[in-house]
Amino acid sequence: MDILISLIRRCKNNDKSAFNTLLSRYEAQLYKICYSYARNRETALDIMQDVYIKIYRSIDSFDEERPFYPWTKRITINTCLNYIRDQKKHLQISLDDNSSEYGPLKDLIADATDIEEIVCTNDVQLNIKNSMLRIPDTYRMALTLRYVEDMTYEQIAVSLDQSLGTVKSNISRGRKLLKNILEKNNILEVTNE
Amino acid sequence: MSKTLNRINTEISCKAIQELMSSYIDGELQDIEKEIINSHTANCAVCRAEFNQIKLLDWNLRFEDKIEIPDELAKLREQTIAKLISKDVARHNNKKRSIYELQQRNFKRMTSFIGFLPGSKIIKETSVKIESAINQQVANTSKTLIKKMIGF
């Protein structure tokens, strides 16, 4: 019997060591997806914990005829998207809220250009990391799957449950947005020749 | 061929060309589409600059710093799985006891109507008397047996 299927069946019987063996095979790659998407180590670890819980809870419904890694990857992708979305909901407060002794929040927030001047350095990698966090979640996830998993557009479309056209558009727009952000910081300067 | 491409180029806008650049980099275009883009960018400085920037961005994204896997990831996994399994075991054990309790409760409810039947009070009192008599008899028999065993 295939070792992987044997492990999965033991997991379905709540075998702790089988779970640990099975997940340890794939967690590095799943972590890379989380980190590449969240761009933050602690957030990526938080997301991974949710991923472990979701895999544990849904293992009974996993069809052994199908490949295991794409199934775990799908769970990871959905967890990333939902995690960031939920974080944004919790962090939302009104800019016009005048309840603070310091007045409305909008008067306290530094101008965006000030933040860019403080944060941006000549380090291209750091710039890319910061810039990735500023593009919409759907573009970011499409780019993550393209670069971290080296997936084709069709594979990305299946993973994200989107049409091929949407994936092409998201990758193209995501790159364009990134390019524009980096251009403002004088990264990606090219000559016209 | 080049005359055809030139004709196509004059009809395709820069916007359309730029929208295809991402697909070009990802190897998702047909050869003819790539030729159209190459031909256009050879003659359009704006699109050429845009294409070069996209290529440079792609290069930077491909060769980003390697992602380090934190050491605590394995420990996080072990702790999470251990907690989930022990929660499940505890829930399973609780379920067993509560099924027994549920059954007892159900039997009580099923037979509670007996208390409202005519004559139920007499039956209850009689059964208490019988129970008491049986217990007394058992106690007396036990004393007699013990006396015989000990030899009194």
GROMACS .gro file of C-alpha atoms in nm, chain A:
model
  193
    1MET     CA    1   0.000   0.000   0.000
    2ASP     CA    2   0.125   0.351  -0.077
    3ILE     CA    3   0.297   0.494   0.229
    4LEU     CA    4   0.117   0.824   0.190
    5ILE     CA    5  -0.226   0.662   0.178
    6SER     CA    6  -0.134   0.453   0.478
    7LEU     CA    7  -0.037   0.768   0.668
    8ILE     CA    8  -0.359   0.942   0.568
    9ARG     CA    9  -0.568   0.649   0.689
   10ARG     CA   10  -0.385   0.648   1.021
   11CYS     CA   11  -0.456   1.021   1.047
   12LYS     CA   12  -0.824   0.948   0.995
   13ASN     CA   13  -0.796   0.726   1.301
   14ASN     CA   14  -0.655   1.014   1.506
   15ASP     CA   15  -0.298   0.881   1.505
   16LYS     CA   16  -0.087   1.169   1.642
   17SER     CA   17   0.247   1.048   1.507
   18ALA     CA   18   0.093   0.991   1.161
   19PHE     CA   19  -0.032   1.350   1.159
   20ASN     CA   20   0.310   1.481   1.254
   21THR     CA   21   0.486   1.270   0.992
   22LEU     CA   22   0.239   1.364   0.719
   23LEU     CA   23   0.232   1.737   0.787
   24SER     CA   24   0.609   1.764   0.835
   25ARG     CA   25   0.650   1.658   0.470
   26TYR     CA   26   0.461   1.957   0.336
   27GLU     CA   27   0.474   2.228   0.602
   28ALA     CA   28   0.787   2.399   0.467
   29GLN     CA   29   0.628   2.459   0.129
   30LEU     CA   30   0.297   2.563   0.285
   31TYR     CA   31   0.483   2.802   0.513
   32LYS     CA   32   0.652   2.961   0.212
   33ILE     CA   33   0.309   3.033   0.062
   34CYS     CA   34   0.192   3.188   0.391
   35TYR     CA   35   0.506   3.395   0.434
   36SER     CA   36   0.519   3.508   0.075
   37TYR     CA   37   0.159   3.623   0.106
   38ALA     CA   38   0.170   3.776   0.454
   39ARG     CA   39   0.530   3.902   0.435
   40ASN     CA   40   0.553   3.869   0.813
   41ARG     CA   41   0.695   3.578   1.013
   42GLU     CA   42   0.452   3.594   1.308
   43THR     CA   43   0.150   3.629   1.080
   44ALA     CA   44   0.271   3.337   0.868
   45LEU     CA   45   0.306   3.120   1.181
   46ASP     CA   46  -0.045   3.222   1.295
   47ILE     CA   47  -0.183   3.126   0.957
   48MET     CA   48   0.004   2.793   0.967
   49GLN     CA   49  -0.157   2.712   1.301
   50ASP     CA   50  -0.499   2.767   1.142
   51VAL     CA   51  -0.389   2.551   0.849
   52TYR     CA   52  -0.292   2.263   1.082
   53ILE     CA   53  -0.630   2.288   1.257
   54LYS     CA   54  -0.823   2.291   0.929
   55ILE     CA   55  -0.631   1.994   0.787
   56TYR     CA   56  -0.691   1.800   1.109
   57ARG     CA   57  -1.063   1.876   1.106
   58SER     CA   58  -1.117   1.798   0.737
   59ILE     CA   59  -0.892   1.493   0.696
   60ASP     CA   60  -1.194   1.262   0.732
   61SER     CA   61  -1.349   1.410   0.419
   62PHE     CA   62  -1.029   1.385   0.213
   63ASP     CA   63  -1.063   1.157  -0.089
   64GLU     CA   64  -0.761   0.926  -0.095
   65GLU     CA   65  -0.788   0.888  -0.473
   66ARG     CA   66  -0.683   1.251  -0.516
   67PRO     CA   67  -0.334   1.398  -0.462
   68PHE     CA   68  -0.276   1.522  -0.109
   69TYR     CA   69  -0.051   1.824  -0.156
   70PRO     CA   70  -0.287   2.025  -0.383
   71TRP     CA   71  -0.561   1.969  -0.124
   72THR     CA   72  -0.345   2.109   0.157
   73LYS     CA   73  -0.236   2.394  -0.068
   74ARG     CA   74  -0.600   2.486  -0.133
   75ILE     CA   75  -0.665   2.493   0.242
   76THR     CA   76  -0.357   2.711   0.292
   77ILE     CA   77  -0.457   2.958   0.021
   78ASN     CA   78  -0.811   2.997   0.160
   79THR     CA   79  -0.676   3.034   0.513
   80CYS     CA   80  -0.436   3.309   0.401
   81LEU     CA   81  -0.710   3.501   0.222
   82ASN     CA   82  -0.958   3.467   0.510
   83TYR     CA   83  -0.697   3.548   0.775
   84ILE     CA   84  -0.591   3.879   0.622
   85ARG     CA   85  -0.953   3.968   0.548
   86ASP     CA   86  -1.052   3.902   0.912
   87GLN     CA   87  -0.754   4.099   1.042
   88LYS     CA   88  -0.859   4.397   0.833
   89LYS     CA   89  -1.215   4.376   0.971
   90HIS     CA   90  -1.087   4.380   1.329
   91LEU     CA   91  -0.855   4.668   1.265
   92GLN     CA   92  -1.115   4.888   1.098
   93ILE     CA   93  -1.195   5.202   1.289
   94SER     CA   94  -1.350   5.522   1.168
   95LEU     CA   95  -1.114   5.796   1.068
   96ASP     CA   96  -1.375   6.050   1.175
   97ASP     CA   97  -1.412   5.899   1.520
   98ASN     CA   98  -1.377   6.193   1.756
   99SER     CA   99  -1.398   5.999   2.081
  100SER     CA  100  -1.026   6.009   2.144
  101GLU     CA  101  -0.885   6.296   2.354
  102TYR     CA  102  -0.654   6.373   2.064
  103GLY     CA  103  -0.935   6.439   1.820
  104PRO     CA  104  -1.029   6.256   1.497
  105LEU     CA  105  -0.792   5.981   1.390
  106LYS     CA  106  -0.758   6.125   1.043
  107ASP     CA  107  -0.572   6.425   1.188
  108LEU     CA  108  -0.321   6.197   1.358
  109ILE     CA  109  -0.230   5.971   1.072
  110ALA     CA  110   0.092   6.076   0.904
  111ASP     CA  111   0.076   6.161   0.539
  112ALA     CA  112   0.144   5.856   0.318
  113THR     CA  113   0.442   6.019   0.155
  114ASP     CA  114   0.600   6.079   0.496
  115ILE     CA  115   0.572   5.708   0.573
  116GLU     CA  116   0.727   5.620   0.240
  117GLU     CA  117   1.020   5.850   0.303
  118ILE     CA  118   1.078   5.701   0.646
  119VAL     CA  119   1.037   5.339   0.554
  120CYS     CA  120   1.186   5.314   0.209
  121THR     CA  121   1.551   5.236   0.176
  122ASN     CA  122   1.765   5.150  -0.118
  123ASP     CA  123   1.719   4.783  -0.040
  124VAL     CA  124   1.522   4.649  -0.337
  125GLN     CA  125   1.412   4.335  -0.155
  126LEU     CA  126   1.274   4.534   0.138
  127ASN     CA  127   1.097   4.763  -0.105
  128ILE     CA  128   0.942   4.471  -0.287
  129LYS     CA  129   0.830   4.320   0.044
  130ASN     CA  130   0.666   4.644   0.156
  131SER     CA  131   0.516   4.703  -0.186
  132MET     CA  132   0.363   4.356  -0.201
  133LEU     CA  133   0.166   4.435   0.114
  134ARG     CA  134   0.015   4.737  -0.055
  135ILE     CA  135  -0.146   4.558  -0.348
  136PRO     CA  136  -0.493   4.395  -0.322
  137ASP     CA  137  -0.512   4.046  -0.167
  138THR     CA  138  -0.629   3.874  -0.485
  139TYR     CA  139  -0.340   4.014  -0.691
  140ARG     CA  140  -0.095   3.926  -0.416
  141MET     CA  141  -0.214   3.567  -0.389
  142ALA     CA  142  -0.196   3.516  -0.766
  143LEU     CA  143   0.162   3.647  -0.771
  144THR     CA  144   0.251   3.435  -0.467
  145LEU     CA  145   0.136   3.117  -0.640
  146ARG     CA  146   0.317   3.215  -0.958
  147TYR     CA  147   0.652   3.279  -0.792
  148VAL     CA  148   0.654   3.052  -0.487
  149GLU     CA  149   0.479   2.752  -0.641
  150ASP     CA  150   0.578   2.817  -1.003
  151MET     CA  151   0.221   2.740  -1.104
  152THR     CA  152   0.082   2.798  -1.453
  153TYR     CA  153  -0.212   3.031  -1.503
  154GLU     CA  154  -0.443   2.732  -1.539
  155GLN     CA  155  -0.323   2.578  -1.214
  156ILE     CA  156  -0.366   2.911  -1.035
  157ALA     CA  157  -0.718   2.941  -1.177
  158VAL     CA  158  -0.808   2.599  -1.035
  159SER     CA  159  -0.652   2.674  -0.696
  160LEU     CA  160  -0.826   3.008  -0.659
  161ASP     CA  161  -1.149   2.891  -0.823
  162GLN     CA  162  -1.127   3.172  -1.077
  163SER     CA  163  -1.146   3.191  -1.454
  164LEU     CA  164  -0.827   3.193  -1.661
  165GLY     CA  165  -0.904   3.546  -1.774
  166THR     CA  166  -0.933   3.668  -1.414
  167VAL     CA  167  -0.599   3.511  -1.322
  168LYS     CA  168  -0.424   3.670  -1.623
  169SER     CA  169  -0.577   4.003  -1.538
  170ASN     CA  170  -0.487   3.980  -1.166
  171ILE     CA  171  -0.125   3.890  -1.237
  172SER     CA  172  -0.091   4.161  -1.495
  173ARG     CA  173  -0.252   4.427  -1.273
  174GLY     CA  174  -0.060   4.308  -0.967
  175ARG     CA  175   0.270   4.345  -1.151
  176LYS     CA  176   0.169   4.681  -1.287
  177LEU     CA  177   0.074   4.811  -0.941
  178LEU     CA  178   0.400   4.682  -0.795
  179LYS     CA  179   0.592   4.840  -1.077
  180ASN     CA  180   0.424   5.175  -1.020
  181ILE     CA  181   0.494   5.166  -0.646
  182LEU     CA  182   0.857   5.073  -0.699
  183GLU     CA  183   0.892   5.333  -0.972
  184LYS     CA  184   0.789   5.605  -0.726
  185ASN     CA  185   1.076   5.490  -0.503
  186ASN     CA  186   1.314   5.503  -0.796
  187ILE     CA  187   1.353   5.130  -0.805
  188LEU     CA  188   1.326   4.965  -1.147
  189GLU     CA  189   1.478   5.251  -1.338
  190VAL     CA  190   1.551   5.146  -1.693
  191THR     CA  191   1.673   5.320  -2.001
  192ASN     CA  192   1.465   5.332  -2.314
  193GLU     CA  193   1.724   5.159  -2.530
   0.00000   0.00000   0.00000
